[in-house]
Backbone as ProteinMPNN parsed JSONL, in Angstrom:
{"seq_chain_A": "MKLLLDFLPILFFFGTFKYAEANKDWAAAFATEHLGFIVSGGVVGANEAPVLLATVVVIVATLAQIAFLVARGKKVDTMLWVSLALVVVLGGATVWFHSEEFIKWKPTVLYWAMALGLWGSAALFGKNLPRKILGEQLRLPDPLWARLNWAWVAFFVVMGVLNRYVATEFSTDTWVNFKLFGSMGLMILFMLAQGLYLSRYIAADEADPPPPAQ", "coords_chain_A": {"N_chain_A": [[-6.948, -32.108, -8.422], [-9.282, -30.538, -8.541], [-9.726, -30.236, -5.809], [-7.497, -28.722, -5.088], [-8.015, -26.4, -6.572], [-10.322, -25.557, -5.276], [-9.296, -24.818, -2.81], [-7.596, -22.739, -3.396], [-8.423, -19.919, -3.121], [-8.36, -19.768, -0.303], [-5.661, -20.256, 0.188], [-4.553, -17.97, -1.02], [-5.684, -16.014, 0.626], [-4.451, -16.67, 3.062], [-1.682, -16.334, 2.431], [-1.589, -13.597, 1.718], [-2.465, -12.367, 4.098], [-0.432, -13.155, 5.93], [1.853, -11.962, 4.82], [1.128, -9.239, 4.897], [0.721, -8.961, 7.63], [3.284, -9.157, 8.558], [4.295, -6.854, 7.582], [3.041, -4.396, 8.51], [2.869, -1.554, 8.493], [3.444, -0.895, 5.834], [1.31, -2.284, 4.664], [-0.903, -0.907, 5.691], [-0.534, 1.645, 4.568], [-0.605, 1.006, 1.834], [-3.184, -0.096, 1.585], [-4.759, 2.096, 2.344], [-4.12, 3.935, 0.335], [-4.872, 2.642, -2.076], [-7.29, 1.366, -1.629], [-8.84, 2.983, -0.143], [-11.14, 4.263, -1.043], [-13.183, 2.441, -0.837], [-13.525, 2.026, 1.773], [-14.866, 2.777, 4.916], [-14.482, 6.039, 6.003], [-12.066, 6.197, 4.716], [-9.458, 5.658, 5.525], [-7.094, 3.225, 6.469], [-6.109, 1.383, 9.236], [-3.031, 0.148, 10.777], [-3.347, -2.241, 12.216], [-5.665, -3.378, 11.237], [-5.264, -3.645, 8.558], [-4.002, -6.081, 7.486], [-6.067, -8.139, 7.526], [-7.999, -6.844, 6.013], [-6.763, -6.482, 3.469], [-6.287, -9.173, 2.834], [-8.905, -10.051, 2.671], [-9.922, -8.635, 0.468], [-8.305, -9.764, -1.503], [-9.184, -12.453, -1.415], [-11.789, -12.183, -2.298], [-11.382, -11.338, -4.96], [-9.971, -13.581, -5.866], [-11.888, -15.618, -5.654], [-13.788, -14.74, -7.489], [-12.182, -14.921, -9.793], [-11.779, -17.653, -9.831], [-14.337, -18.66, -10.432], [-14.699, -17.43, -12.918], [-12.69, -18.694, -14.378], [-13.633, -21.356, -14.44], [-16.035, -20.998, -15.862], [-15.031, -20.012, -18.281], [-13.78, -22.264, -19.239], [-15.886, -23.829, -19.803], [-16.921, -25.35, -17.774], [-19.08, -26.671, -15.221], [-20.285, -24.619, -12.649], [-20.311, -25.243, -9.313], [-23.119, -25.199, -7.077], [-22.531, -24.541, -4.402], [-20.219, -23.1, -4.715], [-21.11, -20.753, -5.875], [-22.629, -19.881, -3.722], [-20.554, -19.519, -1.886], [-19.198, -17.422, -3.153], [-21.157, -15.377, -2.978], [-21.284, -15.09, -0.188], [-18.645, -14.328, 0.451], [-18.446, -11.934, -0.897], [-20.498, -10.37, 0.292], [-20.05, -10.586, 3.164], [-17.296, -10.191, 3.187], [-17.198, -7.709, 1.954], [-18.474, -6.188, 3.916], [-16.608, -6.438, 5.965], [-14.465, -4.985, 4.87], [-15.607, -2.395, 4.497], [-16.545, -1.649, 7.069], [-14.29, -1.883, 8.604], [-13.926, -4.213, 10.122], [-13.011, -7.342, 11.22], [-14.716, -9.303, 12.026], [-16.878, -9.91, 10.383], [-15.859, -11.32, 8.082], [-14.858, -13.467, 9.417], [-17.088, -14.917, 10.014], [-17.742, -16.09, 7.647], [-16.684, -18.793, 6.871], [-18.124, -20.403, 8.718], [-20.854, -19.892, 8.112], [-20.871, -20.856, 5.496], [-20.194, -23.581, 5.869], [-22.423, -24.405, 7.379], [-24.424, -23.891, 5.538], [-23.844, -25.812, 3.612], [-24.281, -28.112, 5.119], [-27.014, -27.807, 5.592], [-27.937, -27.931, 2.969], [-27.33, -30.6, 2.272], [-28.866, -31.995, 4.166], [-31.462, -30.947, 3.623], [-31.868, -31.686, 0.927], [-32.113, -34.449, 1.142], [-34.141, -34.808, 3.109], [-36.306, -33.224, 2.26], [-36.562, -33.5, -0.512], [-35.903, -36.047, -1.134], [-33.431, -36.681, -2.224], [-30.224, -37.945, -2.286], [-27.295, -36.466, -1.953], [-24.491, -37.269, -1.785], [-24.756, -39.809, -2.959], [-25.63, -39.111, -5.486], [-23.363, -37.904, -6.477], [-21.331, -39.842, -6.222], [-22.43, -42.192, -7.01], [-22.014, -43.548, -9.454], [-19.515, -44.595, -9.201], [-19.499, -46.11, -6.911], [-21.181, -48.871, -5.467], [-23.482, -49.044, -3.132], [-25.44, -50.096, -0.312], [-28.744, -48.798, 0.354], [-29.179, -47.911, 3.12], [-26.558, -47.302, 3.868], [-25.82, -45.229, 2.163], [-27.513, -43.272, 3.175], [-26.461, -43.047, 5.739], [-23.945, -42.099, 5.125], [-24.563, -39.606, 4.069], [-25.593, -38.33, 6.374], [-23.29, -38.323, 7.894], [-21.693, -36.441, 6.564], [-23.312, -34.182, 6.927], [-23.172, -33.897, 9.744], [-20.414, -33.478, 9.993], [-20.004, -30.988, 8.675], [-21.581, -29.312, 10.271], [-20.227, -29.478, 12.729], [-17.746, -28.425, 11.931], [-18.482, -25.794, 11.369], [-19.182, -24.865, 13.93], [-16.722, -25.204, 15.201], [-15.115, -23.407, 13.787], [-16.239, -20.962, 14.628], [-15.619, -21.076, 17.322], [-12.782, -20.993, 17.342], [-12.46, -18.515, 16.085], [-13.531, -16.72, 17.935], [-12.285, -17.232, 20.376], [-9.55, -17.158, 20.05], [-6.608, -15.499, 18.679], [-6.584, -13.419, 15.699], [-4.547, -14.172, 13.977], [-4.128, -16.852, 14.727], [-6.621, -17.865, 13.987], [-6.501, -17.525, 11.202], [-4.448, -19.324, 10.586], [-5.726, -21.687, 11.361], [-7.843, -21.664, 9.569], [-6.639, -22.358, 7.169], [-4.714, -24.61, 7.618], [-5.942, -26.117, 9.71], [-8.645, -26.505, 8.852], [-8.264, -27.696, 6.311], [-6.728, -29.92, 7.046], [-8.48, -31.325, 8.786], [-10.532, -31.868, 7.003], [-9.225, -33.586, 5.186], [-8.55, -35.708, 6.915], [-11.126, -36.553, 7.651], [-12.109, -37.431, 5.19], [-10.305, -39.491, 4.655], [-10.89, -41.234, 6.783], [-13.508, -41.819, 6.108], [-13.063, -43.095, 3.667], [-11.684, -45.375, 4.546], [-13.69, -46.603, 6.028], [-15.501, -47.194, 4.024], [-14.066, -48.911, 2.484], [-14.357, -51.705, 2.566], [-16.722, -52.095, 1.24], [-16.097, -51.053, -1.217], [-14.135, -52.841, -1.99], [-15.68, -55.044, -2.307], [-17.121, -54.443, -4.489], [-17.499, -55.691, -6.945], [-19.023, -57.793, -6.364], [-22.347, -59.174, -6.321], [-25.409, -59.215, -4.836], [-24.43, -56.007, -3.225], [-22.796, -55.954, 0.034], [-24.761, -55.923, 3.077], [-25.452, -52.93, 5.001], [-23.722, -52.325, 8.016]], "CA_chain_A": [[-6.945, -30.821, -9.116], [-10.441, -29.772, -8.1], [-9.531, -29.882, -4.408], [-6.546, -27.616, -5.062], [-8.714, -25.213, -7.063], [-11.246, -25.121, -4.228], [-8.553, -24.238, -1.698], [-6.754, -21.63, -3.836], [-8.75, -18.655, -2.446], [-7.89, -19.825, 1.085], [-4.209, -20.096, 0.131], [-4.287, -16.56, -1.292], [-6.034, -15.288, 1.845], [-3.4, -16.954, 4.034], [-0.435, -15.7, 2.015], [-1.712, -12.138, 1.802], [-2.527, -11.978, 5.506], [0.868, -13.345, 6.559], [2.762, -10.925, 4.323], [0.691, -7.939, 5.423], [0.926, -8.983, 9.075], [4.716, -8.926, 8.78], [4.628, -5.513, 7.062], [1.783, -3.703, 8.807], [2.892, -0.14, 8.075], [3.285, -0.886, 4.379], [-0.041, -2.747, 4.35], [-1.845, 0.177, 5.989], [-0.354, 2.699, 3.565], [-1.07, 0.491, 0.548], [-4.642, -0.223, 1.622], [-5.338, 3.436, 2.373], [-3.929, 4.573, -0.967], [-5.525, 1.958, -3.193], [-8.615, 0.867, -1.282], [-9.515, 3.935, 0.736], [-12.443, 4.661, -1.584], [-14.222, 1.471, -0.474], [-13.417, 1.848, 3.222], [-15.482, 3.862, 5.67], [-13.493, 6.975, 6.526], [-10.988, 6.324, 3.739], [-8.141, 5.382, 6.104], [-6.962, 1.88, 7.015], [-5.104, 1.304, 10.275], [-2.04, -0.919, 10.639], [-3.813, -3.504, 12.796], [-6.764, -3.952, 10.451], [-4.862, -3.758, 7.156], [-3.784, -7.454, 7.0], [-7.328, -8.819, 7.234], [-8.686, -6.138, 4.933], [-6.13, -6.834, 2.202], [-6.54, -10.591, 2.576], [-10.306, -10.178, 2.293], [-10.039, -8.165, -0.917], [-7.667, -10.764, -2.355], [-10.004, -13.662, -1.509], [-12.931, -11.842, -3.154], [-10.892, -11.373, -6.343], [-9.602, -14.964, -6.181], [-13.112, -16.393, -5.845], [-14.321, -14.307, -8.78], [-11.324, -15.489, -10.83], [-12.03, -19.089, -9.834], [-15.576, -18.883, -11.179], [-14.45, -17.02, -14.3], [-11.883, -19.761, -14.973], [-14.509, -22.494, -14.71], [-16.966, -20.616, -16.918], [-14.274, -19.897, -19.53], [-13.48, -23.62, -19.707], [-17.136, -24.528, -20.031], [-17.194, -26.244, -16.654], [-20.203, -26.302, -14.372], [-19.936, -24.002, -11.366], [-21.124, -25.85, -8.258], [-23.988, -24.273, -6.341], [-21.851, -24.078, -3.204], [-19.228, -22.084, -5.085], [-21.874, -19.506, -5.999], [-22.944, -19.465, -2.347], [-19.305, -19.012, -1.319], [-18.957, -16.104, -3.741], [-22.096, -14.432, -2.381], [-20.889, -14.846, 1.201], [-17.385, -13.601, 0.535], [-18.695, -10.565, -1.347], [-21.306, -9.658, 1.29], [-19.354, -10.508, 4.449], [-16.002, -9.556, 2.937], [-17.451, -6.284, 1.724], [-18.758, -5.576, 5.218], [-15.325, -6.351, 6.669], [-13.693, -3.886, 4.29], [-16.252, -1.103, 4.722], [-16.665, -1.334, 8.495], [-12.998, -2.118, 9.28], [-14.169, -5.223, 11.144], [-12.709, -8.7, 10.783], [-15.738, -10.236, 12.498], [-17.754, -10.329, 9.279], [-15.223, -12.355, 7.271], [-14.676, -14.648, 10.261], [-18.338, -15.684, 9.973], [-17.942, -16.698, 6.325], [-16.579, -20.253, 6.843], [-19.206, -21.021, 9.487], [-22.097, -19.817, 7.343], [-20.739, -21.753, 4.344], [-20.298, -24.956, 6.37], [-23.802, -24.682, 7.765], [-25.215, -23.924, 4.303], [-23.621, -27.12, 3.0], [-24.991, -29.091, 5.95], [-28.441, -27.624, 5.324], [-28.203, -28.428, 1.624], [-27.318, -32.064, 2.311], [-30.044, -32.447, 4.911], [-32.684, -30.564, 2.924], [-32.033, -32.486, -0.286], [-32.578, -35.782, 1.525], [-35.383, -34.774, 3.887], [-37.405, -32.557, 1.564], [-36.681, -33.875, -1.921], [-35.549, -37.449, -1.307], [-32.209, -36.805, -3.022], [-29.007, -38.143, -1.518], [-26.266, -35.825, -2.769], [-23.313, -38.132, -1.957], [-25.071, -40.871, -3.926], [-25.693, -38.495, -6.81], [-22.001, -37.602, -6.903], [-20.466, -41.024, -6.226], [-23.202, -43.387, -7.328], [-21.484, -44.28, -10.602], [-18.261, -45.232, -8.807], [-19.706, -47.005, -5.782], [-22.482, -49.509, -5.269], [-23.664, -49.176, -1.692], [-26.843, -50.268, 0.085], [-29.422, -47.537, 0.671], [-28.914, -47.403, 4.476], [-25.204, -46.762, 3.963], [-25.846, -43.913, 1.529], [-28.143, -42.365, 4.135], [-25.497, -42.835, 6.814], [-22.889, -41.261, 4.569], [-25.112, -38.249, 3.984], [-25.652, -37.789, 7.729], [-21.911, -38.093, 8.348], [-21.268, -35.155, 6.01], [-24.086, -33.143, 7.617], [-22.579, -33.72, 11.067], [-19.072, -32.915, 9.825], [-20.087, -29.565, 8.359], [-22.097, -28.618, 11.45], [-19.123, -29.395, 13.692], [-16.744, -27.503, 11.397], [-18.997, -24.447, 11.558], [-19.049, -24.539, 15.351], [-15.298, -25.114, 15.506], [-14.626, -22.139, 13.243], [-16.671, -19.871, 15.509], [-14.867, -21.18, 18.571], [-11.429, -20.483, 17.107], [-12.554, -17.096, 15.743], [-13.878, -15.894, 19.1], [-11.45, -17.525, 21.542], [-8.131, -17.034, 19.746], [-6.225, -14.337, 17.892], [-6.864, -13.499, 14.266], [-3.466, -14.934, 13.373], [-4.428, -18.266, 14.975], [-7.776, -18.211, 13.156], [-6.039, -17.644, 9.808], [-3.738, -20.609, 10.5], [-6.734, -22.747, 11.421], [-8.637, -21.597, 8.339], [-5.936, -23.115, 6.139], [-4.188, -25.911, 8.022], [-6.918, -26.868, 10.488], [-9.788, -26.899, 8.023], [-7.821, -28.635, 5.287], [-6.314, -31.145, 7.713], [-9.656, -32.05, 9.26], [-11.233, -32.368, 5.825], [-8.494, -34.741, 4.67], [-8.714, -36.799, 7.874], [-12.495, -37.054, 7.547], [-12.242, -38.178, 3.943], [-9.559, -40.735, 4.812], [-11.676, -42.112, 7.65], [-14.65, -42.249, 5.31], [-12.56, -44.067, 2.704], [-11.4, -46.63, 5.252], [-14.968, -47.212, 6.388], [-16.161, -47.693, 2.819], [-13.161, -49.761, 1.707], [-14.864, -53.079, 2.459], [-17.771, -52.101, 0.216], [-15.428, -50.833, -2.492], [-13.467, -54.096, -2.329], [-16.704, -56.015, -2.699], [-17.955, -53.77, -5.488], [-17.803, -56.591, -8.05], [-20.005, -58.785, -5.912], [-23.728, -58.778, -6.584], [-25.592, -57.823, -4.48], [-23.449, -55.489, -2.29], [-23.051, -56.399, 1.405], [-25.648, -55.027, 3.814], [-24.816, -51.977, 5.903], [-23.591, -52.827, 9.368]], "C_chain_A": [[-8.094, -29.946, -8.631], [-10.278, -29.324, -6.652], [-8.574, -28.713, -4.281], [-7.21, -26.325, -5.512], [-9.658, -24.659, -6.004], [-10.523, -24.401, -3.095], [-7.682, -23.041, -2.106], [-7.124, -20.299, -3.182], [-8.273, -18.615, -1.001], [-6.381, -19.642, 1.134], [-3.834, -18.639, -0.119], [-4.595, -15.698, -0.07], [-4.911, -15.439, 2.871], [-2.112, -16.216, 3.679], [-0.472, -14.188, 2.138], [-1.72, -11.67, 3.248], [-1.149, -12.066, 6.158], [1.862, -12.273, 6.108], [2.408, -9.561, 4.905], [0.897, -7.849, 6.929], [2.384, -8.696, 9.414], [5.155, -7.54, 8.315], [3.423, -4.588, 7.256], [1.764, -2.257, 8.319], [2.731, -0.025, 6.565], [1.855, -1.26, 4.0], [-1.063, -1.645, 4.578], [-1.758, 1.278, 4.947], [-0.89, 2.26, 2.21], [-2.591, 0.429, 0.507], [-5.312, 1.139, 1.608], [-5.265, 4.09, 1.001], [-4.786, 3.95, -2.059], [-6.952, 1.506, -2.902], [-9.404, 1.818, -0.401], [-10.908, 4.317, 0.265], [-13.552, 3.677, -1.253], [-14.225, 1.188, 1.027], [-14.049, 3.052, 3.917], [-14.41, 4.746, 6.293], [-12.291, 7.139, 5.63], [-9.604, 5.991, 4.244], [-8.15, 3.993, 6.74], [-5.829, 1.856, 8.028], [-4.18, 0.107, 10.103], [-2.555, -2.259, 11.157], [-4.898, -4.176, 11.967], [-6.389, -4.215, 9.002], [-4.652, -5.203, 6.693], [-5.071, -8.19, 6.644], [-8.039, -8.161, 6.067], [-8.095, -6.511, 3.58], [-6.386, -8.296, 1.841], [-7.974, -10.821, 2.115], [-10.531, -9.738, 0.852], [-9.458, -9.201, -1.872], [-8.55, -12.002, -2.504], [-11.274, -13.401, -2.33], [-12.528, -11.94, -4.622], [-10.575, -12.803, -6.764], [-10.829, -15.822, -6.438], [-13.788, -16.022, -7.167], [-13.514, -14.914, -9.931], [-11.54, -16.991, -10.954], [-13.275, -19.413, -10.649], [-15.397, -18.52, -12.651], [-13.653, -18.093, -15.051], [-12.748, -20.962, -15.352], [-15.464, -22.195, -15.861], [-16.258, -20.573, -18.264], [-13.953, -21.271, -20.118], [-14.734, -24.448, -19.95], [-17.499, -25.51, -18.95], [-18.391, -25.736, -15.854], [-19.693, -25.72, -13.058], [-20.874, -24.571, -10.308], [-21.941, -24.792, -7.524], [-23.285, -23.693, -5.124], [-20.778, -23.048, -3.51], [-19.905, -20.734, -5.296], [-22.243, -18.967, -4.616], [-21.715, -18.872, -1.682], [-18.983, -17.618, -1.854], [-19.866, -15.058, -3.113], [-21.684, -14.075, -0.954], [-19.626, -14.007, 1.287], [-17.552, -12.156, 0.062], [-19.446, -9.769, -0.281], [-20.536, -9.481, 2.599], [-17.973, -9.877, 4.302], [-16.154, -8.07, 2.698], [-17.74, -5.548, 3.018], [-17.486, -5.434, 6.041], [-14.51, -5.164, 6.179], [-14.306, -2.529, 4.667], [-16.245, -0.694, 6.192], [-15.375, -1.554, 9.284], [-13.131, -3.206, 10.347], [-13.934, -6.624, 10.59], [-13.79, -9.702, 11.159], [-16.623, -10.743, 11.369], [-17.131, -11.472, 8.489], [-14.99, -13.614, 8.097], [-15.942, -15.509, 10.305], [-18.473, -16.476, 8.685], [-17.78, -18.208, 6.313], [-17.719, -20.953, 7.564], [-20.511, -21.027, 8.697], [-22.037, -20.765, 6.15], [-20.862, -23.209, 4.775], [-21.752, -25.301, 6.696], [-24.729, -24.702, 6.549], [-25.058, -25.272, 3.605], [-24.335, -28.218, 3.788], [-26.493, -29.018, 5.684], [-28.815, -28.157, 3.945], [-28.257, -29.949, 1.574], [-28.554, -32.602, 3.022], [-31.328, -32.166, 4.145], [-32.932, -31.385, 1.675], [-32.594, -33.865, 0.037], [-33.954, -35.747, 2.177], [-36.556, -34.221, 3.101], [-37.632, -33.062, 0.148], [-36.305, -35.33, -2.187], [-34.314, -37.68, -2.151], [-31.002, -36.909, -2.102], [-27.837, -37.616, -2.347], [-24.979, -36.643, -2.87], [-23.546, -39.25, -2.971], [-25.106, -40.319, -5.346], [-24.298, -38.249, -7.37], [-21.178, -38.869, -7.117], [-21.162, -42.296, -6.694], [-22.671, -44.201, -8.49], [-20.202, -45.028, -10.26], [-18.45, -46.282, -7.712], [-21.106, -47.612, -5.819], [-22.614, -49.802, -3.786], [-25.14, -49.406, -1.389], [-27.439, -48.929, 0.518], [-29.148, -47.036, 2.084], [-27.525, -46.782, 4.613], [-25.104, -45.403, 3.275], [-26.454, -42.885, 2.478], [-27.178, -42.035, 5.272], [-24.368, -41.913, 6.36], [-23.336, -39.806, 4.481], [-25.135, -37.588, 5.366], [-24.257, -37.513, 8.281], [-21.391, -36.756, 7.837], [-22.025, -33.999, 6.659], [-23.455, -32.845, 8.971], [-21.203, -33.067, 10.977], [-19.133, -31.409, 9.578], [-20.651, -28.755, 9.527], [-20.982, -28.417, 12.472], [-18.059, -28.407, 13.212], [-17.184, -26.056, 11.553], [-18.861, -23.988, 12.992], [-17.581, -24.332, 15.709], [-14.694, -23.816, 14.975], [-15.0, -20.969, 14.143], [-15.899, -19.896, 16.824], [-13.46, -20.596, 18.404], [-11.463, -18.974, 16.84], [-12.786, -16.22, 16.964], [-12.914, -16.073, 20.268], [-9.954, -17.315, 21.304], [-7.874, -15.801, 18.882], [-6.57, -14.525, 16.421], [-5.79, -14.303, 13.552], [-3.702, -16.436, 13.536], [-5.601, -18.718, 14.112], [-7.378, -18.387, 11.702], [-5.29, -18.955, 9.614], [-4.728, -21.774, 10.505], [-7.532, -22.81, 10.133], [-7.975, -22.385, 7.218], [-5.592, -24.522, 6.622], [-5.213, -26.752, 8.785], [-8.058, -27.388, 9.639], [-9.392, -27.944, 6.987], [-7.433, -29.973, 5.914], [-7.489, -31.98, 8.176], [-10.464, -32.623, 8.098], [-10.562, -33.621, 5.276], [-8.654, -35.939, 5.598], [-10.111, -37.411, 7.79], [-12.671, -37.896, 6.294], [-11.472, -39.5, 3.993], [-10.326, -41.732, 5.677], [-12.886, -42.666, 6.901], [-14.233, -43.306, 4.293], [-12.263, -45.41, 3.341], [-12.693, -47.36, 5.601], [-15.64, -47.852, 5.179], [-15.326, -48.721, 2.066], [-13.689, -51.189, 1.549], [-15.948, -53.183, 1.395], [-17.171, -51.879, -1.17], [-14.764, -52.124, -2.954], [-14.46, -55.134, -2.829], [-17.601, -55.486, -3.813], [-18.347, -54.694, -6.633], [-18.818, -57.657, -7.666], [-21.411, -58.275, -6.17], [-24.644, -59.726, -5.792], [-24.513, -57.345, -3.518], [-23.784, -55.949, -0.876], [-23.96, -55.438, 2.117], [-24.875, -54.105, 4.722], [-24.802, -52.564, 7.297], [-23.407, -51.693, 10.339]], "O_chain_A": [[-7.908, -28.763, -8.344], [-10.632, -28.201, -6.293], [-8.793, -27.813, -3.471], [-6.997, -25.272, -4.91], [-9.784, -23.445, -5.848], [-11.071, -23.48, -2.489], [-7.089, -22.394, -1.242], [-6.227, -19.592, -2.721], [-7.835, -17.572, -0.515], [-5.867, -18.954, 2.016], [-2.901, -18.125, 0.498], [-3.856, -14.762, 0.236], [-4.474, -14.459, 3.473], [-1.52, -15.55, 4.528], [0.486, -13.568, 2.6], [-1.059, -10.69, 3.59], [-0.743, -11.144, 6.865], [2.621, -11.742, 6.919], [3.284, -8.821, 5.351], [1.213, -6.779, 7.449], [2.683, -8.07, 10.431], [6.265, -7.103, 8.621], [2.861, -4.069, 6.291], [0.754, -1.791, 7.792], [1.987, 0.822, 6.07], [1.255, -0.636, 3.125], [-1.976, -1.458, 3.774], [-2.78, 1.79, 4.49], [-1.546, 3.035, 1.515], [-3.214, 0.843, -0.471], [-6.325, 1.323, 0.933], [-6.222, 4.722, 0.554], [-5.362, 4.664, -2.88], [-7.735, 1.286, -3.826], [-10.509, 1.497, 0.037], [-11.767, 4.657, 1.079], [-14.731, 4.013, -1.366], [-14.848, 0.232, 1.489], [-13.795, 4.2, 3.55], [-13.539, 4.267, 7.018], [-11.558, 8.12, 5.76], [-8.648, 6.035, 3.469], [-9.085, 3.63, 7.454], [-4.71, 2.263, 7.717], [-4.498, -0.834, 9.376], [-2.23, -3.304, 10.593], [-5.036, -5.399, 11.99], [-7.103, -4.922, 8.291], [-5.085, -5.539, 5.591], [-5.161, -8.8, 5.578], [-8.618, -8.845, 5.224], [-8.832, -6.823, 2.644], [-6.667, -8.618, 0.686], [-8.231, -11.679, 1.271], [-11.251, -10.399, 0.104], [-10.038, -9.485, -2.92], [-8.657, -12.55, -3.601], [-11.778, -14.312, -2.987], [-13.234, -12.544, -5.43], [-10.873, -13.198, -7.891], [-10.822, -16.661, -7.338], [-14.298, -16.891, -7.875], [-14.085, -15.367, -10.924], [-11.49, -17.54, -12.055], [-13.267, -20.337, -11.462], [-15.89, -19.226, -13.53], [-13.917, -18.362, -16.223], [-12.615, -21.516, -16.443], [-15.678, -23.038, -16.732], [-16.798, -21.032, -19.271], [-13.863, -21.428, -21.335], [-14.648, -25.635, -20.267], [-18.302, -26.414, -19.178], [-18.674, -24.539, -15.816], [-18.781, -26.266, -12.437], [-22.09, -24.401, -10.396], [-21.514, -23.647, -7.372], [-23.414, -22.503, -4.836], [-20.459, -22.212, -2.664], [-19.349, -19.694, -4.942], [-22.179, -17.763, -4.367], [-21.802, -17.852, -0.998], [-18.548, -16.743, -1.105], [-19.41, -13.972, -2.753], [-21.728, -12.91, -0.558], [-19.541, -13.083, 2.096], [-16.878, -11.257, 0.564], [-19.082, -8.632, 0.019], [-20.386, -8.361, 3.088], [-17.528, -9.127, 5.17], [-15.35, -7.266, 3.17], [-17.303, -4.411, 3.2], [-17.299, -4.435, 6.735], [-13.932, -4.426, 6.977], [-13.595, -1.624, 5.105], [-15.974, 0.46, 6.523], [-15.372, -1.423, 10.508], [-12.486, -3.109, 11.392], [-14.571, -7.039, 9.621], [-13.786, -10.83, 10.666], [-17.068, -11.89, 11.399], [-17.787, -12.485, 8.246], [-14.931, -14.713, 7.545], [-15.869, -16.701, 10.603], [-19.24, -17.438, 8.631], [-18.662, -18.888, 5.788], [-18.228, -21.97, 7.092], [-21.192, -22.05, 8.623], [-23.032, -21.41, 5.821], [-21.555, -23.991, 4.124], [-22.242, -26.368, 6.327], [-25.71, -25.446, 6.529], [-26.025, -25.813, 3.068], [-24.917, -29.135, 3.208], [-27.16, -30.045, 5.566], [-29.874, -28.758, 3.769], [-29.123, -30.524, 0.913], [-29.203, -33.536, 2.551], [-32.187, -33.039, 4.027], [-34.072, -31.747, 1.384], [-33.439, -34.39, -0.689], [-34.828, -36.549, 1.847], [-37.683, -34.693, 3.254], [-38.761, -33.056, -0.342], [-36.377, -35.797, -3.324], [-34.154, -38.752, -2.735], [-30.79, -36.054, -1.242], [-27.433, -38.243, -3.327], [-24.408, -36.714, -3.958], [-22.653, -39.596, -3.744], [-24.667, -40.976, -6.289], [-24.07, -38.366, -8.574], [-20.416, -38.962, -8.079], [-20.542, -43.357, -6.763], [-22.851, -45.418, -8.522], [-19.838, -45.986, -10.943], [-17.663, -47.222, -7.598], [-22.081, -46.942, -6.16], [-21.949, -50.688, -3.25], [-26.001, -48.951, -2.141], [-26.726, -48.041, 0.987], [-28.904, -45.842, 2.257], [-27.337, -45.843, 5.386], [-24.386, -44.521, 3.746], [-25.967, -41.759, 2.574], [-27.09, -40.889, 5.711], [-23.902, -41.06, 7.114], [-22.57, -38.891, 4.784], [-24.745, -36.429, 5.512], [-24.068, -36.571, 9.05], [-20.73, -36.02, 8.569], [-21.44, -32.947, 6.914], [-23.227, -31.684, 9.312], [-20.865, -32.205, 11.788], [-18.397, -30.645, 10.202], [-20.232, -27.618, 9.743], [-20.813, -27.324, 13.013], [-17.53, -27.635, 14.011], [-16.364, -25.184, 11.837], [-18.468, -22.849, 13.248], [-17.237, -23.398, 16.434], [-13.86, -23.198, 15.636], [-14.18, -20.087, 14.394], [-15.565, -18.845, 17.371], [-13.009, -19.802, 19.229], [-10.596, -18.24, 17.314], [-12.288, -15.096, 17.023], [-12.744, -15.155, 21.071], [-9.174, -17.296, 22.257], [-8.808, -15.148, 18.416], [-6.815, -15.64, 15.96], [-6.094, -15.041, 12.615], [-3.502, -17.204, 12.595], [-5.585, -19.822, 13.567], [-7.862, -19.301, 11.034], [-5.468, -19.628, 8.599], [-4.579, -22.728, 9.742], [-7.862, -23.896, 9.658], [-8.659, -23.01, 6.407], [-6.114, -25.508, 6.102], [-5.342, -27.952, 8.541], [-8.399, -28.569, 9.696], [-10.084, -28.945, 6.803], [-7.766, -31.033, 5.383], [-7.507, -33.197, 7.988], [-11.012, -33.722, 8.192], [-11.233, -34.597, 4.941], [-8.869, -37.059, 5.134], [-10.267, -38.63, 7.849], [-13.306, -38.949, 6.331], [-11.921, -40.506, 3.445], [-10.406, -42.918, 5.355], [-13.238, -43.837, 7.047], [-14.945, -44.287, 4.076], [-12.547, -46.458, 2.762], [-12.778, -48.583, 5.484], [-16.265, -48.907, 5.285], [-15.809, -49.337, 1.116], [-13.488, -51.811, 0.506], [-16.086, -54.21, 0.731], [-17.649, -52.426, -2.163], [-14.809, -52.472, -4.133], [-14.133, -55.984, -3.657], [-18.691, -56.005, -4.052], [-19.405, -54.514, -7.236], [-19.392, -58.332, -8.521], [-21.633, -57.066, -6.229], [-24.649, -60.928, -6.058], [-23.739, -58.165, -3.024], [-24.932, -56.301, -0.602], [-23.951, -54.245, 1.811], [-23.777, -54.436, 5.169], [-25.755, -53.223, 7.714], [-23.279, -51.924, 11.541]]}, "name": "protein", "num_of_chains": 1, "seq": "MKLLLDFLPILFFFGTFKYAEANKDWAAAFATEHLGFIVSGGVVGANEAPVLLATVVVIVATLAQIAFLVARGKKVDTMLWVSLALVVVLGGATVWFHSEEFIKWKPTVLYWAMALGLWGSAALFGKNLPRKILGEQLRLPDPLWARLNWAWVAFFVVMGVLNRYVATEFSTDTWVNFKLFGSMGLMILFMLAQGLYLSRYIAADEADPPPPAQ"}
């Protein structure tokens, strides 16, 4: 449920972009009429309208996501606040300057912020965030928790680089497809691989003490 909620803004971005891309003239007219007041020059072209509309939708979706969590009394993760700040700042720049380059930086900056948060928590404050999140469900030796933390740091760094590569070397349509299917697919594969690696420790969870990291 949480994973689906986290990906909802991306799904809305994807759906809006695809619809607007298939109806560029309508998208340009709609964006100019309803969003011209927040766009430099007041006029939105047919080629830029799909990204602009998708960006506005993802800003609204992220705000709604946080409002939903707050209304239900749920804690809003720090990274979700960071994501909101990035999508508002970079998305706002995309809308105002008619440039998709700003919003294309958003996933990379978010990935690198998460990598920095994981590294900084461990290196500067001695806190292992994966252990803090999963420690009640898993009993793992300290070296394995450290290894797990570094695996997530490396994953987010690579994802940030990969996003920039796709954004600069391929079309916007390809980048939008990667943003949904590529990012989600790689995340699922990474988590499955991580689960397989940890399965021997999970299976031995009832043993005391847990097996040493290998």
